[in-house]
mmCIF file of C-alpha atoms in Angstrom:
data_model
loop_
_atom_site.group_PDB
_atom_site.id
_atom_site.type_symbol
_atom_site.label_atom_id
_atom_site.label_comp_id
_atom_site.label_asym_id
_atom_site.label_seq_id
_atom_site.Cartn_x
_atom_site.Cartn_y
_atom_site.Cartn_z
ATOM 1 C CA MET A 29 -30.127 209.510 185.771
ATOM 2 C CA ALA A 30 -29.296 209.934 189.428
ATOM 3 C CA VAL A 31 -29.685 206.923 191.640
ATOM 4 C CA ASP A 32 -30.315 208.050 195.174
ATOM 5 C CA GLY A 33 -29.421 205.360 197.629
ATOM 6 C CA ASN A 34 -29.518 205.002 201.330
ATOM 7 C CA LEU A 35 -27.230 202.882 203.469
ATOM 8 C CA ASN A 36 -30.256 202.088 205.631
ATOM 9 C CA MET A 37 -31.396 199.663 202.964
ATOM 10 C CA ILE A 38 -28.122 197.714 203.094
ATOM 11 C CA GLY A 39 -28.524 197.586 206.846
ATOM 12 C CA TYR A 40 -32.036 196.336 206.371
ATOM 13 C CA GLY A 41 -30.842 193.666 203.970
ATOM 14 C CA LEU A 42 -28.407 192.429 206.610
ATOM 15 C CA ALA A 43 -31.064 192.602 209.306
ATOM 16 C CA ALA A 44 -33.471 190.541 207.204
ATOM 17 C CA ILE A 45 -31.087 187.567 207.207
ATOM 18 C CA GLY A 46 -32.032 186.694 210.790
ATOM 19 C CA PRO A 47 -35.808 186.501 210.336
ATOM 20 C CA GLY A 48 -35.202 184.743 207.008
ATOM 21 C CA ILE A 49 -33.297 181.945 208.725
ATOM 22 C CA GLY A 50 -35.885 181.883 211.501
ATOM 23 C CA ILE A 51 -38.807 181.488 209.109
ATOM 24 C CA GLY A 52 -36.910 178.789 207.249
ATOM 25 C CA LEU A 53 -36.352 176.851 210.467
ATOM 26 C CA ILE A 54 -40.015 177.188 211.463
ATOM 27 C CA PHE A 55 -41.312 175.803 208.192
ATOM 28 C CA ALA A 56 -38.636 173.101 208.110
ATOM 29 C CA ALA A 57 -39.862 171.926 211.483
ATOM 30 C CA TYR A 58 -43.464 172.160 210.314
ATOM 31 C CA ILE A 59 -42.814 170.083 207.200
ATOM 32 C CA ASN A 60 -40.895 167.549 209.282
ATOM 33 C CA GLY A 61 -43.740 167.308 211.738
ATOM 34 C CA VAL A 62 -46.368 166.840 209.053
ATOM 35 C CA ALA A 63 -44.245 164.259 207.263
ATOM 36 C CA ARG A 64 -43.929 162.238 210.454
ATOM 37 C CA GLN A 65 -47.513 162.650 211.551
ATOM 38 C CA PRO A 66 -49.849 163.803 208.781
ATOM 39 C CA GLU A 67 -52.918 163.768 211.023
ATOM 40 C CA ALA A 68 -51.414 166.523 213.192
ATOM 41 C CA GLN A 69 -51.357 168.947 210.274
ATOM 42 C CA SER A 70 -54.214 171.194 211.351
ATOM 43 C CA ARG A 71 -52.750 171.666 214.826
ATOM 44 C CA LEU A 72 -49.233 172.249 213.550
ATOM 45 C CA GLN A 73 -50.394 174.669 210.876
ATOM 46 C CA THR A 74 -51.722 177.191 213.385
ATOM 47 C CA ILE A 75 -48.546 176.992 215.428
ATOM 48 C CA ALA A 76 -46.344 177.285 212.340
ATOM 49 C CA ILE A 77 -48.195 180.331 211.034
ATOM 50 C CA LEU A 78 -48.072 181.939 214.462
ATOM 51 C CA GLY A 79 -44.330 181.336 214.694
ATOM 52 C CA PHE A 80 -43.924 182.654 211.177
ATOM 53 C CA ALA A 81 -45.841 185.816 212.080
ATOM 54 C CA LEU A 82 -43.728 186.380 215.176
ATOM 55 C CA ALA A 83 -40.429 185.847 213.339
ATOM 56 C CA GLU A 84 -41.608 188.004 210.475
ATOM 57 C CA ALA A 85 -42.429 190.817 212.899
ATOM 58 C CA LEU A 86 -38.682 191.373 213.304
ATOM 59 C CA ALA A 87 -38.188 191.836 209.573
ATOM 60 C CA ILE A 88 -41.216 194.101 209.484
ATOM 61 C CA ILE A 89 -39.988 196.285 212.325
ATOM 62 C CA GLY A 90 -36.683 196.417 210.459
ATOM 63 C CA ILE A 91 -38.254 197.734 207.271
ATOM 64 C CA ALA A 92 -40.267 200.289 209.216
ATOM 65 C CA LEU A 93 -37.095 201.542 210.905
ATOM 66 C CA ALA A 94 -35.179 201.489 207.619
ATOM 67 C CA PHE A 95 -37.613 204.039 206.230
ATOM 68 C CA VAL A 96 -37.975 206.069 209.399
ATOM 69 C CA LEU A 97 -34.381 206.414 210.617
ATOM 70 C CA MET B 3 -25.345 209.476 197.907
ATOM 71 C CA SER B 4 -26.121 209.783 194.271
ATOM 72 C CA VAL B 5 -24.394 208.169 191.340
ATOM 73 C CA ASN B 6 -24.652 209.194 187.747
ATOM 74 C CA VAL B 7 -25.324 205.968 185.893
ATOM 75 C CA LEU B 8 -26.134 207.133 182.411
ATOM 76 C CA ALA B 9 -27.724 210.016 180.646
ATOM 77 C CA ALA B 10 -31.390 209.197 180.269
ATOM 78 C CA THR B 11 -33.937 210.628 177.919
ATOM 79 C CA GLU B 12 -36.503 211.172 180.657
ATOM 80 C CA ASP B 13 -36.480 211.327 184.418
ATOM 81 C CA PRO B 14 -37.733 208.062 185.869
ATOM 82 C CA TYR B 15 -40.504 207.828 188.401
ATOM 83 C CA ILE B 16 -38.791 206.717 191.591
ATOM 84 C CA PRO B 17 -41.083 204.756 193.926
ATOM 85 C CA GLY B 18 -40.773 205.502 197.600
ATOM 86 C CA PRO B 19 -42.851 206.111 200.712
ATOM 87 C CA SER B 20 -44.190 209.249 199.032
ATOM 88 C CA SER B 21 -45.955 207.021 196.464
ATOM 89 C CA PHE B 22 -48.481 206.313 199.192
ATOM 90 C CA ASP B 23 -49.370 209.954 199.854
ATOM 91 C CA LEU B 24 -52.357 210.177 197.581
ATOM 92 C CA PRO B 25 -53.954 213.570 196.933
ATOM 93 C CA PRO B 26 -57.521 214.246 198.099
ATOM 94 C CA ILE B 27 -60.085 212.915 195.641
ATOM 95 C CA PHE B 28 -62.303 215.968 195.429
ATOM 96 C CA GLY B 29 -59.533 218.469 194.822
ATOM 97 C CA GLN B 30 -57.391 220.573 197.122
ATOM 98 C CA GLY B 31 -58.777 221.568 200.480
ATOM 99 C CA THR B 32 -60.924 218.479 200.972
ATOM 100 C CA ILE B 33 -59.761 215.679 203.229
ATOM 101 C CA VAL B 34 -61.255 212.524 201.687
ATOM 102 C CA THR B 35 -58.537 210.344 200.155
ATOM 103 C CA LYS B 36 -58.612 207.067 198.277
ATOM 104 C CA PRO B 37 -57.895 204.773 201.257
ATOM 105 C CA MET B 38 -60.742 206.381 203.207
ATOM 106 C CA VAL B 39 -63.179 205.726 200.370
ATOM 107 C CA GLN B 40 -61.810 202.206 199.958
ATOM 108 C CA ILE B 41 -62.223 201.123 203.559
ATOM 109 C CA VAL B 42 -65.872 202.200 203.528
ATOM 110 C CA LEU B 43 -66.524 200.684 200.101
ATOM 111 C CA PHE B 44 -64.980 197.324 200.953
ATOM 112 C CA ALA B 45 -66.606 197.209 204.377
ATOM 113 C CA VAL B 46 -69.945 197.599 202.585
ATOM 114 C CA LEU B 47 -68.940 194.958 200.014
ATOM 115 C CA ALA B 48 -67.875 192.524 202.745
ATOM 116 C CA PHE B 49 -71.202 193.086 204.477
ATOM 117 C CA ALA B 50 -73.110 192.616 201.218
ATOM 118 C CA PHE B 51 -71.207 189.409 200.449
ATOM 119 C CA LEU B 52 -71.962 187.865 203.833
ATOM 120 C CA TYR B 53 -75.543 189.161 203.787
ATOM 121 C CA PHE B 54 -76.445 187.769 200.378
ATOM 122 C CA ALA B 55 -74.540 184.549 201.049
ATOM 123 C CA SER B 56 -76.578 183.901 204.182
ATOM 124 C CA ARG B 57 -79.937 185.294 203.057
ATOM 125 C CA LYS B 58 -81.441 182.239 201.407
ATOM 126 C CA ARG B 59 -80.018 179.541 203.672
ATOM 127 C CA ALA B 60 -81.047 176.701 201.380
ATOM 128 C CA LEU B 61 -80.430 173.138 202.524
ATOM 129 C CA VAL B 62 -78.567 172.479 199.296
ATOM 130 C CA PRO B 63 -76.389 175.595 199.071
ATOM 131 C CA GLY B 64 -76.037 177.594 195.883
ATOM 132 C CA ARG B 65 -72.683 178.811 194.696
ATOM 133 C CA LEU B 66 -72.631 182.046 196.680
ATOM 134 C CA GLN B 67 -73.974 180.435 199.815
ATOM 135 C CA TYR B 68 -71.354 177.708 199.531
ATOM 136 C CA VAL B 69 -68.489 180.215 199.335
ATOM 137 C CA GLY B 70 -69.925 182.227 202.206
ATOM 138 C CA GLU B 71 -70.369 179.165 204.364
ATOM 139 C CA ALA B 72 -66.874 177.904 203.581
ATOM 140 C CA GLY B 73 -65.364 181.260 204.566
ATOM 141 C CA TYR B 74 -67.475 181.559 207.686
ATOM 142 C CA GLY B 75 -66.755 177.971 208.700
ATOM 143 C CA PHE B 76 -63.041 178.473 208.140
ATOM 144 C CA VAL B 77 -62.906 181.449 210.499
ATOM 145 C CA ARG B 78 -65.305 179.923 212.996
ATOM 146 C CA ASN B 79 -63.540 176.571 213.258
ATOM 147 C CA SER B 80 -59.860 177.186 212.633
ATOM 148 C CA LEU B 81 -59.686 180.593 214.312
ATOM 149 C CA GLY B 82 -62.520 180.560 216.814
ATOM 150 C CA ARG B 83 -63.030 177.043 218.086
ATOM 151 C CA ASP B 84 -59.504 175.685 217.805
ATOM 152 C CA ILE B 85 -57.854 178.649 219.483
ATOM 153 C CA ILE B 86 -60.295 180.260 221.910
ATOM 154 C CA GLY B 87 -61.643 176.849 222.903
ATOM 155 C CA SER B 88 -65.037 175.252 222.482
ATOM 156 C CA HIS B 89 -66.327 176.637 225.790
ATOM 157 C CA ASP B 90 -66.614 180.318 225.027
ATOM 158 C CA PHE B 91 -65.678 180.931 221.404
ATOM 159 C CA GLN B 92 -69.269 181.498 220.272
ATOM 160 C CA LYS B 93 -69.565 185.124 221.299
ATOM 161 C CA PHE B 94 -66.331 186.083 219.537
ATOM 162 C CA VAL B 95 -67.247 184.539 216.191
ATOM 163 C CA PRO B 96 -69.048 187.684 214.875
ATOM 164 C CA TYR B 97 -66.064 189.835 215.790
ATOM 165 C CA LEU B 98 -63.550 187.460 214.195
ATOM 166 C CA VAL B 99 -65.597 186.916 211.033
ATOM 167 C CA SER B 100 -66.181 190.619 210.436
ATOM 168 C CA MET B 101 -62.529 191.390 211.156
ATOM 169 C CA PHE B 102 -61.335 188.683 208.768
ATOM 170 C CA PHE B 103 -63.597 189.641 205.878
ATOM 171 C CA LEU B 104 -62.942 193.366 206.291
ATOM 172 C CA LEU B 105 -59.210 192.677 206.115
ATOM 173 C CA LEU B 106 -59.485 190.192 203.278
ATOM 174 C CA PHE B 107 -61.585 192.471 201.071
ATOM 175 C CA ASN B 108 -59.416 195.480 201.786
ATOM 176 C CA ASN B 109 -56.179 193.586 201.185
ATOM 177 C CA TRP B 110 -57.395 192.111 197.934
ATOM 178 C CA ALA B 111 -58.334 195.621 196.814
ATOM 179 C CA ALA B 112 -54.663 195.842 195.872
ATOM 180 C CA ALA B 113 -55.268 193.193 193.216
ATOM 181 C CA ILE B 114 -58.354 194.727 191.584
ATOM 182 C CA PRO B 115 -57.555 196.644 188.383
ATOM 183 C CA PHE B 116 -58.087 200.425 188.600
ATOM 184 C CA ILE B 117 -58.218 200.273 192.391
ATOM 185 C CA GLN B 118 -54.850 198.611 192.981
ATOM 186 C CA PHE B 119 -54.102 200.129 196.316
ATOM 187 C CA PRO B 120 -53.968 198.136 199.526
ATOM 188 C CA THR B 121 -56.114 200.099 201.971
ATOM 189 C CA PHE B 122 -54.008 199.089 204.931
ATOM 190 C CA SER B 123 -50.787 200.428 203.493
ATOM 191 C CA ARG B 124 -51.866 203.599 205.280
ATOM 192 C CA ALA B 125 -50.772 203.181 208.880
ATOM 193 C CA GLY B 126 -53.561 205.224 210.450
ATOM 194 C CA LEU B 127 -56.296 202.811 209.420
ATOM 195 C CA VAL B 128 -54.314 199.856 210.789
ATOM 196 C CA TYR B 129 -53.697 201.552 214.139
ATOM 197 C CA GLY B 130 -57.474 201.929 214.406
ATOM 198 C CA LEU B 131 -57.984 198.191 213.912
ATOM 199 C CA ALA B 132 -55.227 197.362 216.384
ATOM 200 C CA ALA B 133 -56.818 199.716 218.923
ATOM 201 C CA ILE B 134 -60.118 197.849 218.565
ATOM 202 C CA SER B 135 -58.289 194.559 219.102
ATOM 203 C CA TRP B 136 -56.455 195.961 222.152
ATOM 204 C CA LEU B 137 -59.695 197.170 223.715
ATOM 205 C CA VAL B 138 -61.451 193.864 223.050
ATOM 206 C CA TYR B 139 -58.876 191.530 224.540
ATOM 207 C CA ASN B 140 -58.184 193.717 227.555
ATOM 208 C CA TYR B 141 -61.910 194.175 228.165
ATOM 209 C CA VAL B 142 -62.740 190.469 228.099
ATOM 210 C CA GLY B 143 -59.726 189.720 230.300
ATOM 211 C CA ILE B 144 -60.574 192.345 232.901
ATOM 212 C CA ARG B 145 -64.214 191.311 232.858
ATOM 213 C CA LYS B 146 -63.339 187.701 233.520
ATOM 214 C CA HIS B 147 -60.505 188.053 236.062
ATOM 215 C CA GLY B 148 -60.937 191.566 237.446
ATOM 216 C CA LEU B 149 -58.240 194.199 236.944
ATOM 217 C CA GLY B 150 -55.774 192.751 239.463
ATOM 218 C CA GLY B 151 -56.258 189.168 238.388
ATOM 219 C CA TYR B 152 -55.948 190.095 234.727
ATOM 220 C CA LEU B 153 -52.705 192.012 235.242
ATOM 221 C CA LYS B 154 -51.361 189.079 237.249
ATOM 222 C CA LEU B 155 -52.324 186.700 234.450
ATOM 223 C CA GLN B 156 -50.663 188.810 231.783
ATOM 224 C CA CYS B 157 -47.575 189.909 233.696
ATOM 225 C CA MET B 158 -46.662 186.956 235.930
ATOM 226 C CA PRO B 159 -45.899 183.715 234.101
ATOM 227 C CA SER B 160 -46.839 180.769 236.293
ATOM 228 C CA GLY B 161 -44.042 179.046 238.145
ATOM 229 C CA VAL B 162 -41.788 182.102 238.339
ATOM 230 C CA THR B 163 -40.909 183.118 241.887
ATOM 231 C CA GLY B 164 -38.282 185.100 243.707
ATOM 232 C CA PRO B 165 -36.278 188.149 242.664
ATOM 233 C CA ILE B 166 -36.448 187.273 238.973
ATOM 234 C CA LEU B 167 -40.012 188.635 239.098
ATOM 235 C CA LEU B 168 -38.568 192.142 239.325
ATOM 236 C CA LEU B 169 -37.230 191.590 235.828
ATOM 237 C CA ILE B 170 -40.041 189.486 234.397
ATOM 238 C CA VAL B 171 -43.051 191.567 235.441
ATOM 239 C CA PRO B 172 -42.095 194.836 233.701
ATOM 240 C CA LEU B 173 -40.949 192.933 230.637
ATOM 241 C CA GLU B 174 -44.152 190.943 230.366
ATOM 242 C CA PHE B 175 -46.233 194.062 230.967
ATOM 243 C CA PHE B 176 -44.318 195.879 228.255
ATOM 244 C CA SER B 177 -44.614 192.988 225.829
ATOM 245 C CA ASN B 178 -48.212 191.913 226.492
ATOM 246 C CA ILE B 179 -49.964 195.214 227.150
ATOM 247 C CA VAL B 180 -47.909 197.972 225.548
ATOM 248 C CA VAL B 181 -46.144 196.627 222.463
ATOM 249 C CA ARG B 182 -48.702 194.068 221.298
ATOM 250 C CA PRO B 183 -51.055 196.438 219.453
ATOM 251 C CA VAL B 184 -48.069 198.173 217.849
ATOM 252 C CA THR B 185 -46.553 194.985 216.435
ATOM 253 C CA LEU B 186 -50.005 193.799 215.407
ATOM 254 C CA ALA B 187 -50.560 196.998 213.442
ATOM 255 C CA LEU B 188 -47.028 197.214 212.063
ATOM 256 C CA ARG B 189 -47.122 193.649 210.755
ATOM 257 C CA LEU B 190 -50.182 194.271 208.617
ATOM 258 C CA PHE B 191 -49.184 197.774 207.590
ATOM 259 C CA CYS B 192 -45.613 196.920 206.621
ATOM 260 C CA ASN B 193 -46.589 193.810 204.692
ATOM 261 C CA MET B 194 -49.084 195.750 202.605
ATOM 262 C CA PHE B 195 -46.702 198.688 202.276
ATOM 263 C CA ALA B 196 -43.642 196.662 201.316
ATOM 264 C CA GLY B 197 -45.576 194.413 198.929
ATOM 265 C CA HIS B 198 -47.124 197.328 197.099
ATOM 266 C CA LEU B 199 -43.819 199.180 196.969
ATOM 267 C CA LEU B 200 -42.177 196.108 195.450
ATOM 268 C CA LEU B 201 -44.878 195.941 192.785
ATOM 269 C CA ILE B 202 -44.507 199.640 191.933
ATOM 270 C CA LEU B 203 -40.753 199.199 191.783
ATOM 271 C CA PHE B 204 -40.890 196.323 189.294
ATOM 272 C CA ALA B 205 -43.625 197.927 187.192
ATOM 273 C CA MET B 206 -41.996 201.349 186.954
ATOM 274 C CA GLY B 207 -38.499 199.888 186.657
ATOM 275 C CA GLY B 208 -39.602 197.753 183.732
ATOM 276 C CA TYR B 209 -41.359 200.727 182.150
ATOM 277 C CA TRP B 210 -38.249 202.854 182.453
ATOM 278 C CA LEU B 211 -35.962 200.148 181.058
ATOM 279 C CA ILE B 212 -38.206 199.471 178.072
ATOM 280 C CA PHE B 213 -39.513 202.879 177.075
ATOM 281 C CA GLN B 214 -37.522 205.629 178.732
ATOM 282 C CA SER B 215 -33.923 204.494 179.050
ATOM 283 C CA GLY B 216 -33.145 204.891 175.378
ATOM 284 C CA VAL B 217 -30.814 201.872 175.420
ATOM 285 C CA LEU B 218 -31.904 198.926 173.281
ATOM 286 C CA GLY B 219 -30.003 196.407 175.399
ATOM 287 C CA TYR B 220 -32.135 197.244 178.418
ATOM 288 C CA VAL B 221 -35.379 196.129 176.780
ATOM 289 C CA PRO B 222 -35.013 192.392 177.602
ATOM 290 C CA VAL B 223 -34.170 193.286 181.207
ATOM 291 C CA GLY B 224 -37.310 195.395 181.349
ATOM 292 C CA ILE B 225 -39.385 192.526 180.022
ATOM 293 C CA LEU B 226 -37.823 190.280 182.656
ATOM 294 C CA ALA B 227 -38.821 192.863 185.272
ATOM 295 C CA TRP B 228 -42.413 192.683 184.067
ATOM 296 C CA VAL B 229 -42.361 188.872 184.178
ATOM 297 C CA LEU B 230 -41.124 189.077 187.751
ATOM 298 C CA PHE B 231 -43.810 191.668 188.444
ATOM 299 C CA THR B 232 -46.458 189.145 187.413
ATOM 300 C CA ALA B 233 -44.929 186.451 189.621
ATOM 301 C CA ILE B 234 -44.728 188.789 192.610
ATOM 302 C CA PHE B 235 -48.320 189.849 191.995
ATOM 303 C CA PHE B 236 -49.472 186.278 192.596
ATOM 304 C CA LEU B 237 -47.205 185.985 195.636
ATOM 305 C CA GLU B 238 -48.851 189.160 196.918
ATOM 306 C CA LEU B 239 -52.314 187.617 196.505
ATOM 307 C CA LEU B 240 -51.165 184.870 198.865
ATOM 308 C CA ILE B 241 -49.589 187.328 201.301
ATOM 309 C CA GLN B 242 -52.705 189.501 201.330
ATOM 310 C CA PHE B 243 -54.807 186.508 202.310
ATOM 311 C CA LEU B 244 -52.210 185.333 204.817
ATOM 312 C CA GLN B 245 -52.024 188.712 206.539
ATOM 313 C CA ALA B 246 -55.798 188.853 206.971
ATOM 314 C CA TYR B 247 -55.570 185.353 208.430
ATOM 315 C CA VAL B 248 -52.634 186.159 210.700
ATOM 316 C CA PHE B 249 -54.220 189.365 211.995
ATOM 317 C CA THR B 250 -57.406 187.522 212.919
ATOM 318 C CA LEU B 251 -55.410 184.568 214.283
ATOM 319 C CA LEU B 252 -53.459 186.853 216.605
ATOM 320 C CA ASN B 253 -56.685 188.549 217.679
ATOM 321 C CA ALA B 254 -58.059 185.147 218.625
ATOM 322 C CA MET B 255 -54.815 184.205 220.396
ATOM 323 C CA TYR B 256 -54.877 187.397 222.466
ATOM 324 C CA ILE B 257 -58.492 186.812 223.426
ATOM 325 C CA ALA B 258 -57.657 183.216 224.322
ATOM 326 C CA GLY B 259 -54.714 184.419 226.409
ATOM 327 C CA ALA B 260 -56.881 186.938 228.222
ATOM 328 C CA LEU B 261 -59.543 184.333 228.939
ATOM 329 C CA ALA B 262 -57.135 181.602 230.063
ATOM 330 C CA ASP B 263 -57.603 180.238 233.547
ATOM 331 C CA GLU B 264 -54.753 180.660 235.949
ATOM 332 C CA HIS B 265 -52.576 177.634 236.212
#
């Protein structure tokens, strides 16, 4: 069996650390906010998901480039 | 780079981007492929679901009507009213609801046995949706503020003056007008693509370890791969819903941004 690898994927793994930390921070802040003020959940949820989507975009662009380059 | 790991009895199926290049359905020479059929099929199904859910309109809702109303209310309230604002969200509700249900049905197609292919893991279809979104939010913005006013709204953040504008204006133009539809499309496409690829990888990896590797010690690892496959499948169900939600949410945010009054 021949395992074909590509160094791009290691690069992508390294690049995914950043968005991973970012998403963690966003949801940590969201959970903190809801724990302090449960009635603000619906407002915070939209903001948290938006922030998550924006941070995730970096990881997503990374995986697109990992396949393309 | 290739490494010889061990001599196998059979060549494994190696998942990759080529796993998404499906052959035409009706044989060589025709152009209709599975994703094309799927997007039409699930658009019709989404329409049928909303149509039959809203046909009776009983005061005490039946099961189908209840689900339809819950879904419609979710999009209308959490995406329309809360983000675009209670003043002029009404006319965007049909657009947001149809966008959300089209995405949701097509994303969940990846979880239906024998279909099991996320329609939007083909980039072309997603670019089409992003183009619609781009046209909509630019159109409503230009219609409300005029071309000059709209460009000023999108490219000049309030409170910024002086030479820094030389830097800010091109950047904001690039980010708000040019790149937005691309990231919008890439987010959906890559999530569906990567999720499906991960599922193929675990399924085929487990299959190879159990049946094709010819090494008895690999069988438990293969079974573990299949257990993980099941877990990731449920994670994917969540992600498929979340991506439909995020895509519609960002659509609503862009419309809200284009409609915003100048500060």
